[in-house]
PDB file of C-alpha atoms in Angstrom:
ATOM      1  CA  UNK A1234     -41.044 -33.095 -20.003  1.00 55.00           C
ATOM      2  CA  UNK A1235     -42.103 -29.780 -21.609  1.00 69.00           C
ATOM      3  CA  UNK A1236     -40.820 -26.603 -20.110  1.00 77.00           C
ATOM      4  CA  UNK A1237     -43.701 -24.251 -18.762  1.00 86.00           C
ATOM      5  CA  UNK A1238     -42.654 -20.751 -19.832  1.00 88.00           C
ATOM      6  CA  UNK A1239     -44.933 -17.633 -19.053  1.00 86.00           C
ATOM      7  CA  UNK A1240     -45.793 -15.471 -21.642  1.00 85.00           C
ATOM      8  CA  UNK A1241     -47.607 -11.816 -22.555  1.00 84.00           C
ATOM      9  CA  UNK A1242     -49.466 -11.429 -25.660  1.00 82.00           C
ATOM     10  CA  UNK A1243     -50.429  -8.833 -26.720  1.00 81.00           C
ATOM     11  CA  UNK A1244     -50.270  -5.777 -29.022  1.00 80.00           C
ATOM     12  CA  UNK A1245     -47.635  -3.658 -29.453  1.00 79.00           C
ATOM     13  CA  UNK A1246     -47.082  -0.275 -30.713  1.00 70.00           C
ATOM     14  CA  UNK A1247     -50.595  -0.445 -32.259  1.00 68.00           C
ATOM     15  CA  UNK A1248     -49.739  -3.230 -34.084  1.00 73.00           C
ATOM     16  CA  UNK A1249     -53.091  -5.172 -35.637  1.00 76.00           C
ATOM     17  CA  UNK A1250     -51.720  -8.642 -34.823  1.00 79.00           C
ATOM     18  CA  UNK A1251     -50.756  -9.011 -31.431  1.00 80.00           C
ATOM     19  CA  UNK A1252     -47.342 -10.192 -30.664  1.00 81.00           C
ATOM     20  CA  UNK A1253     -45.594 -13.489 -27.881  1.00 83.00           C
ATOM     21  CA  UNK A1254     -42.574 -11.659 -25.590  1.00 83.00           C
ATOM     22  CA  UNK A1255     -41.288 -14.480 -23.336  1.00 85.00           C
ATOM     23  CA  UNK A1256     -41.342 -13.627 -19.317  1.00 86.00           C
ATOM     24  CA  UNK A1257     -39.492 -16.557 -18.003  1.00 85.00           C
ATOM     25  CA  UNK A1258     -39.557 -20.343 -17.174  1.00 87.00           C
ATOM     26  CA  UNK A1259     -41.145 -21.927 -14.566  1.00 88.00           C
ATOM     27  CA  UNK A1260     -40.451 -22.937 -11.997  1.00 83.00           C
ATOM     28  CA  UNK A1261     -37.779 -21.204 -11.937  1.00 87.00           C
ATOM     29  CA  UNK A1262     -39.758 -18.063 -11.755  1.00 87.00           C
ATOM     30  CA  UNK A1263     -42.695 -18.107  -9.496  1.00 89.00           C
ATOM     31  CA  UNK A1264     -46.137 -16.832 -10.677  1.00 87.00           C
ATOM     32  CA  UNK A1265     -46.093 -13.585  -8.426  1.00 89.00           C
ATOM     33  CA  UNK A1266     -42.699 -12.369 -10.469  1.00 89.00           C
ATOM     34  CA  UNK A1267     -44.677 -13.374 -13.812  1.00 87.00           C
ATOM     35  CA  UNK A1268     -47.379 -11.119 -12.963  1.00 90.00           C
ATOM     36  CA  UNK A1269     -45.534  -8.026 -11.538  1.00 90.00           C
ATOM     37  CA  UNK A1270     -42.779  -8.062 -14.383  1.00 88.00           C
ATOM     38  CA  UNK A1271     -46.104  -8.695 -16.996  1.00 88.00           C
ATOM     39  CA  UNK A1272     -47.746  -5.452 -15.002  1.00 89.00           C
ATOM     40  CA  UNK A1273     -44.699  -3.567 -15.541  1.00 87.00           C
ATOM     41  CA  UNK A1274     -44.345  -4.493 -19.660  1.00 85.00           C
ATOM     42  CA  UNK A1275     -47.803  -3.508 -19.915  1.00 85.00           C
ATOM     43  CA  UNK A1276     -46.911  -0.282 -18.487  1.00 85.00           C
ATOM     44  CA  UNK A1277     -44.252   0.384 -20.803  1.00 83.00           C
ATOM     45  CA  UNK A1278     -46.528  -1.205 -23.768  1.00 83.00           C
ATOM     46  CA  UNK A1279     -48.591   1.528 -22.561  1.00 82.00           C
ATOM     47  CA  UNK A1280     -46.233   4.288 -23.297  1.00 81.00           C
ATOM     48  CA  UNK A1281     -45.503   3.001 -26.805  1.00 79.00           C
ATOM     49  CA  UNK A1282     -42.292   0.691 -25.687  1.00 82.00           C
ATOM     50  CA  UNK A1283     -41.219  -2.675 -26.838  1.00 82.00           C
ATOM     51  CA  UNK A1284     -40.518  -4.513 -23.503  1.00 79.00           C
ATOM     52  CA  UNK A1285     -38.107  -6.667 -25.212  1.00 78.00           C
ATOM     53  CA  UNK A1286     -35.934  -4.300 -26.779  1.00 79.00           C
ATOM     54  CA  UNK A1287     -36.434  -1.831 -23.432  1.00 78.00           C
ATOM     55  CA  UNK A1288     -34.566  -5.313 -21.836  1.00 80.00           C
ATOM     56  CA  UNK A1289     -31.716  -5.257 -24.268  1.00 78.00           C
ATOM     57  CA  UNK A1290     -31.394  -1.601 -23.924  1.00 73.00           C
ATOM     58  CA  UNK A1291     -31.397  -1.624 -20.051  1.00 74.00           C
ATOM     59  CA  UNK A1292     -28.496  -4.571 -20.049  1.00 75.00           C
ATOM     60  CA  UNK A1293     -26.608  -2.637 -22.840  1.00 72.00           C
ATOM     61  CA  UNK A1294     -26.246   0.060 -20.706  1.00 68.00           C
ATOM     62  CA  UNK A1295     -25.464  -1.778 -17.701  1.00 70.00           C
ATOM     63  CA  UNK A1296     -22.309  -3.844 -19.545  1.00 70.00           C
ATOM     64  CA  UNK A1297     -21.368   0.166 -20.853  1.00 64.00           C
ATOM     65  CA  UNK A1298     -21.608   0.969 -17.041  1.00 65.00           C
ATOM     66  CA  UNK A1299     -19.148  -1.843 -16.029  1.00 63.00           C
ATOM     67  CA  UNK A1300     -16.640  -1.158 -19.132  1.00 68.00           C
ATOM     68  CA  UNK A1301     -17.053   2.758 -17.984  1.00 85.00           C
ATOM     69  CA  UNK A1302     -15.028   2.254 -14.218  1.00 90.00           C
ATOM     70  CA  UNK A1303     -11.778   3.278 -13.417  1.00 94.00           C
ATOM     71  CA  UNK A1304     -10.747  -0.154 -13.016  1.00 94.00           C
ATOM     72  CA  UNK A1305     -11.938  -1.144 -16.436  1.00 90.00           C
ATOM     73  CA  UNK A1306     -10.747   1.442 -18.373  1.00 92.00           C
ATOM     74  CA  UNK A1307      -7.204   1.035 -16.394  1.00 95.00           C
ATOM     75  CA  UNK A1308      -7.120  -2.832 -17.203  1.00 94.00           C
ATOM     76  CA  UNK A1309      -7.936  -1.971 -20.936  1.00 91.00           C
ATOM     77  CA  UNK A1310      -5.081   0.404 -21.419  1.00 93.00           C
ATOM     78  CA  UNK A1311      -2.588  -2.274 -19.435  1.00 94.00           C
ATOM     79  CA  UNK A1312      -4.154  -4.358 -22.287  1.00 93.00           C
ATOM     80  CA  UNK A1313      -2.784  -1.893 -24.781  1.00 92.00           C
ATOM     81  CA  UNK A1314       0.123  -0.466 -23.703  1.00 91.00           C
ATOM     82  CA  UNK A1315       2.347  -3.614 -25.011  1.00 91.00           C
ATOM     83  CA  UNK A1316       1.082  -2.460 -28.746  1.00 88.00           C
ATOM     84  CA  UNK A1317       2.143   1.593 -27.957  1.00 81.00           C
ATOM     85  CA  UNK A1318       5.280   2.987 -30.055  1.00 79.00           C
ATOM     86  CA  UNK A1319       7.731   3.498 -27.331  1.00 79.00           C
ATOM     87  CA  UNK A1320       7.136   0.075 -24.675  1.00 80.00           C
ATOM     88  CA  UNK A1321      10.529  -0.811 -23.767  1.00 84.00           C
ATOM     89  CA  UNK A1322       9.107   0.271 -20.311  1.00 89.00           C
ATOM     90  CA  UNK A1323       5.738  -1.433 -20.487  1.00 93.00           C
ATOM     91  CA  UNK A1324       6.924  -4.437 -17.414  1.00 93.00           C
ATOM     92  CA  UNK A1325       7.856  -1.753 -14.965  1.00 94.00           C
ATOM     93  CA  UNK A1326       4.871   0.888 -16.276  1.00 95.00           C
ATOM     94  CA  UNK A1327       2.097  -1.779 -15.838  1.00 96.00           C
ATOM     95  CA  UNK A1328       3.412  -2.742 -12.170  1.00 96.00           C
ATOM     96  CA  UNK A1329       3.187   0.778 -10.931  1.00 96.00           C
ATOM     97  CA  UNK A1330      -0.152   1.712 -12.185  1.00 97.00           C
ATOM     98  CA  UNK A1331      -1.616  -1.725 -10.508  1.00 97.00           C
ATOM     99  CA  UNK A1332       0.514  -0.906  -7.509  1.00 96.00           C
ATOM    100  CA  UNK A1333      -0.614   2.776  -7.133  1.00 96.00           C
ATOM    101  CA  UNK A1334      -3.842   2.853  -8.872  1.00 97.00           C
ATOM    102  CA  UNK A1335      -5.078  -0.782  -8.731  1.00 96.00           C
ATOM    103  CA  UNK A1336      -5.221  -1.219  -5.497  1.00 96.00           C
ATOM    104  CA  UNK A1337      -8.239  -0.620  -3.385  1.00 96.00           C
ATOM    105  CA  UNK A1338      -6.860   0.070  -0.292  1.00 95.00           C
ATOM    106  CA  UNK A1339      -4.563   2.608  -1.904  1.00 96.00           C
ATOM    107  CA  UNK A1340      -7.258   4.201  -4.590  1.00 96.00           C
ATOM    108  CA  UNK A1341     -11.057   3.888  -2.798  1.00 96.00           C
ATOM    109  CA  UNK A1342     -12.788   5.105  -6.207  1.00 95.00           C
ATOM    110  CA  UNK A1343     -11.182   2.160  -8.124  1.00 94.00           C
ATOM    111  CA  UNK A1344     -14.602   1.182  -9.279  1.00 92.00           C
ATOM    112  CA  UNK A1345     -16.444   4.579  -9.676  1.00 92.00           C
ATOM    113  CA  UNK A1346     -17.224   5.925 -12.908  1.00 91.00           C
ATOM    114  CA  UNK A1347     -13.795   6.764 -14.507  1.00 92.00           C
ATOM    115  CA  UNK A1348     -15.479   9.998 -16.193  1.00 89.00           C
ATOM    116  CA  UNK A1349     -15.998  11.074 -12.715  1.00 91.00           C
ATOM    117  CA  UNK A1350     -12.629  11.135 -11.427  1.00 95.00           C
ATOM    118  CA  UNK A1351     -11.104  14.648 -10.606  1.00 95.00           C
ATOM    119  CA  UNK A1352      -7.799  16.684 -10.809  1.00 96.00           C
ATOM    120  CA  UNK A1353      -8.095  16.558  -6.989  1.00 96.00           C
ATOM    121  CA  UNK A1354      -8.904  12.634  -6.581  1.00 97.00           C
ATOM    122  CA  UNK A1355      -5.542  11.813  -8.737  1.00 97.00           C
ATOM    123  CA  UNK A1356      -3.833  14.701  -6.737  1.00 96.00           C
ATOM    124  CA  UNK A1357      -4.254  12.904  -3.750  1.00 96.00           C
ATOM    125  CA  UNK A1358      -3.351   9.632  -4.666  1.00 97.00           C
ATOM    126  CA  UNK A1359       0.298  10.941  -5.974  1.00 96.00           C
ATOM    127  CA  UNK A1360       0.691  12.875  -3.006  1.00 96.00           C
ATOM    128  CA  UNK A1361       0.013   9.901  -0.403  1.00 96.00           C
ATOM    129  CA  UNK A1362       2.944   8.009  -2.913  1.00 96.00           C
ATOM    130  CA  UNK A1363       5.072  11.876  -2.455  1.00 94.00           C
ATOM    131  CA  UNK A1364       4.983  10.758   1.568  1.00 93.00           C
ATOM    132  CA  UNK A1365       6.605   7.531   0.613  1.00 93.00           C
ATOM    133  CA  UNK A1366       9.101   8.253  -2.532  1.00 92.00           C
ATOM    134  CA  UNK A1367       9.390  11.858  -4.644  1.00 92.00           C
ATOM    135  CA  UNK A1368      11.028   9.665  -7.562  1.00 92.00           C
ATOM    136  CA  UNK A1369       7.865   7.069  -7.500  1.00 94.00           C
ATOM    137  CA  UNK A1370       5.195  10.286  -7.041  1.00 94.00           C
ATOM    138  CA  UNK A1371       7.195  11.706 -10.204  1.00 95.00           C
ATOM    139  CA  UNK A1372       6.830   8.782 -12.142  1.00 95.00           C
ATOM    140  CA  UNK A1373       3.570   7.681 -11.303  1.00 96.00           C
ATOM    141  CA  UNK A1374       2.195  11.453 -11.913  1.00 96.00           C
ATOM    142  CA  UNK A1375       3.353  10.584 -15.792  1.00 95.00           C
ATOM    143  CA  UNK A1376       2.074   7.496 -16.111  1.00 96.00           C
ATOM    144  CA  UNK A1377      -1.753   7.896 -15.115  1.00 97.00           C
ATOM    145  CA  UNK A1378      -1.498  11.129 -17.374  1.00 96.00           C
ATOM    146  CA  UNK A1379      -0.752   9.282 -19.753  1.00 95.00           C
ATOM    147  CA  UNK A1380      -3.590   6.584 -19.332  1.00 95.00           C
ATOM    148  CA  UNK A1381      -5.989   9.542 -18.846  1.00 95.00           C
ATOM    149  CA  UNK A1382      -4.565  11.223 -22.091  1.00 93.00           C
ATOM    150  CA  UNK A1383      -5.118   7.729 -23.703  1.00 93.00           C
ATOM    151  CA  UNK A1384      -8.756   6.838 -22.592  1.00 91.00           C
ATOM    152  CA  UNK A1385     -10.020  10.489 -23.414  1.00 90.00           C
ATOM    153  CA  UNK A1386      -9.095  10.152 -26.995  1.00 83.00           C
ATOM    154  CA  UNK A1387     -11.942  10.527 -29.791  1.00 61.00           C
ATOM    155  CA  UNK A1388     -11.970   6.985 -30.386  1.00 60.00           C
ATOM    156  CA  UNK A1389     -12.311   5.731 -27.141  1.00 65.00           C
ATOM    157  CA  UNK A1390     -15.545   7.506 -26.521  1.00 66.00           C
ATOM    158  CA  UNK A1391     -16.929   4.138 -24.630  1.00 73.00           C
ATOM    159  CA  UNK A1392     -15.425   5.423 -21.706  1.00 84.00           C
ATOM    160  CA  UNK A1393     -17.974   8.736 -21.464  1.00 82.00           C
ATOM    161  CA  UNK A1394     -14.743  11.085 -20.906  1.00 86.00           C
ATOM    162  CA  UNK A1395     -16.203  14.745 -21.872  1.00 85.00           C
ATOM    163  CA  UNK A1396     -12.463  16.148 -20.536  1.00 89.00           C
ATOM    164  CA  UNK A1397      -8.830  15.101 -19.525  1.00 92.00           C
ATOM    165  CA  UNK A1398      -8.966  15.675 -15.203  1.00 93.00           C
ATOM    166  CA  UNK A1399      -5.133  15.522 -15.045  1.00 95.00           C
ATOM    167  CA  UNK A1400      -4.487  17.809 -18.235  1.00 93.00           C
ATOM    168  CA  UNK A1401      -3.237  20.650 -16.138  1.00 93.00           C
ATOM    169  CA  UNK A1402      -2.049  18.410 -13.027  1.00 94.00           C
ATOM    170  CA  UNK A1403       1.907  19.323 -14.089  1.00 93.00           C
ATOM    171  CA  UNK A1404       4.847  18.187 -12.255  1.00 91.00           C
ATOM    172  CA  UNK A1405       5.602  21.711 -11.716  1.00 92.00           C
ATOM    173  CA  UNK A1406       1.867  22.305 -10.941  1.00 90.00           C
ATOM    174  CA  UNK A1407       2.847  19.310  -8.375  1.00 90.00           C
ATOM    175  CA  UNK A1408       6.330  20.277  -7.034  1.00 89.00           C
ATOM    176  CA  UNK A1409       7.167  17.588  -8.207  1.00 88.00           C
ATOM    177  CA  UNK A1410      11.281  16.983  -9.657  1.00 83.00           C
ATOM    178  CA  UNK A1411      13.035  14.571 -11.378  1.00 75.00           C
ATOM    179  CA  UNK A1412      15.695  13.143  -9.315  1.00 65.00           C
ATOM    180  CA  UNK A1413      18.565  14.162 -11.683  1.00 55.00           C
ATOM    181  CA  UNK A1414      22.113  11.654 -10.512  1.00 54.00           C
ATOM    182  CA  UNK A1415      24.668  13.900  -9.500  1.00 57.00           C
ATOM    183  CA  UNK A1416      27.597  11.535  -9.345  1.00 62.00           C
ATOM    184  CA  UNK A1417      28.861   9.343 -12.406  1.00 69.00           C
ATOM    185  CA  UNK A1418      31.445   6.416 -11.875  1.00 73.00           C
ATOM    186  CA  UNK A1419      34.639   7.053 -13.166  1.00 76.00           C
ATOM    187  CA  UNK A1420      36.952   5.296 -15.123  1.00 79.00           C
ATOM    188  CA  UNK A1421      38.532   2.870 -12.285  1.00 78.00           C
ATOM    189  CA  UNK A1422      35.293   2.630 -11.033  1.00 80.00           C
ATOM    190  CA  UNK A1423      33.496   1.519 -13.998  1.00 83.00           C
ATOM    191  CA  UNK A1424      36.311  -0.854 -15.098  1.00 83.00           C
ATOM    192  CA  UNK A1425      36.088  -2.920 -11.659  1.00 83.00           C
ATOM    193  CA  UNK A1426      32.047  -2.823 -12.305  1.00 83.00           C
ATOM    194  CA  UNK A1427      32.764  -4.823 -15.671  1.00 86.00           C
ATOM    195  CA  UNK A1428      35.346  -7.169 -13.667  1.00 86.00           C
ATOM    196  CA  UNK A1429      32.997  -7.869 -11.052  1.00 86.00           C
ATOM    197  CA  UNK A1430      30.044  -8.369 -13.526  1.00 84.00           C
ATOM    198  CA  UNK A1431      32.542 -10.916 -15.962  1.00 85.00           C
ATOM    199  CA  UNK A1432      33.686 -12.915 -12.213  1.00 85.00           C
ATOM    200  CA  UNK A1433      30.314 -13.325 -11.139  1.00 79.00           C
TER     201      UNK A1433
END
């Protein structure tokens, strides 16, 4: 059977010939939707608009909008970080930023516009993880400094960052301190490590 499709024709831009821009098929779309969504081309028509490419533009932006999240611009840089110069680390990295920033009950603006996210938002996620661990509040500070440092680089400009929120959230800014070990094994110590480690 043929496929009923509703159309507008008509002209655009002030074009002489008038020109087809497919509404939908029916019946999956009912007549009433036809007419509204042909009343509402007509209206941009009106103001000099191709309703066609106004479509594309509208669902360009809206995939831009869904790339532009927190969440999406996180999950892109876990994408990347195998590929960065120094990613011995990368296994234990990518596990704390989905513990501590990729979870929604422990980050509620997970899926907000990442270009909105402030000094004070990422301030208090590390201090809720401060309340649980210094060491992991330390470490986690570094790491979503350096995705932030990452996704506001010039040629990542898809994520609509006009300025790095954490670039003066320090670890001293923080009082935040590494953990330095204040006791090493000595000899005897370490040799019945290695005998252990050999038995077992």
């Amino acid at each position: 059977s043929l496929t009923k499709v509703f159309v507008l024709q008509t002209r655009i831009a002030g074009a002489k010939v008038p020109s087809r821009r497919t509404i939908g098929n029916f019946p999956e779309m009912s007549l009433e939707t036809a007419r509204e969504i042909a009343k509402a081309w007509n209206e941009l028509i009106d103001c000099g608009l191709d309703p066609q490419l106004e479509k594309e533009r509208i669902e360009r932006e809206e995939k831009l909008k869904k790339r532009r999240t927190f969440k999406s611009a996180m999950e892109d840089y876990l994408v990347w970080m195998p590929s960065r110069e120094f990613n011995r680390h990368v296994p234990d990295d990518t596990a704390t930023l989905k513990r501590e920033f990729l979870d929604p009950a422990r980050n509620p603006w997970l899926d907000g516009p990442v270009a909105d996210v402030t000094r004070e938002m990422v301030e208090k996620i590390v201090n809720a993880i401060r309340d649980r661990s210094e060491a992991q509040a330390y470490n986690a500070l570094n790491l979503v400094r350096g995705f932030f440092t990452w996704a506001y680089n010039r040629h990542r400009v898809e994520y609509g960052l006009s300025a790095n929120p954490v670039a003066t959230l320090t670890h001293k800014a923080m009082g935040l301190k590494r953990r330095v070990r204040s006791r090493f094994l000595d000899v005897y110590e370490m040799r019945a490590y290695m005998m252990a480690a050999a038995a077992m």
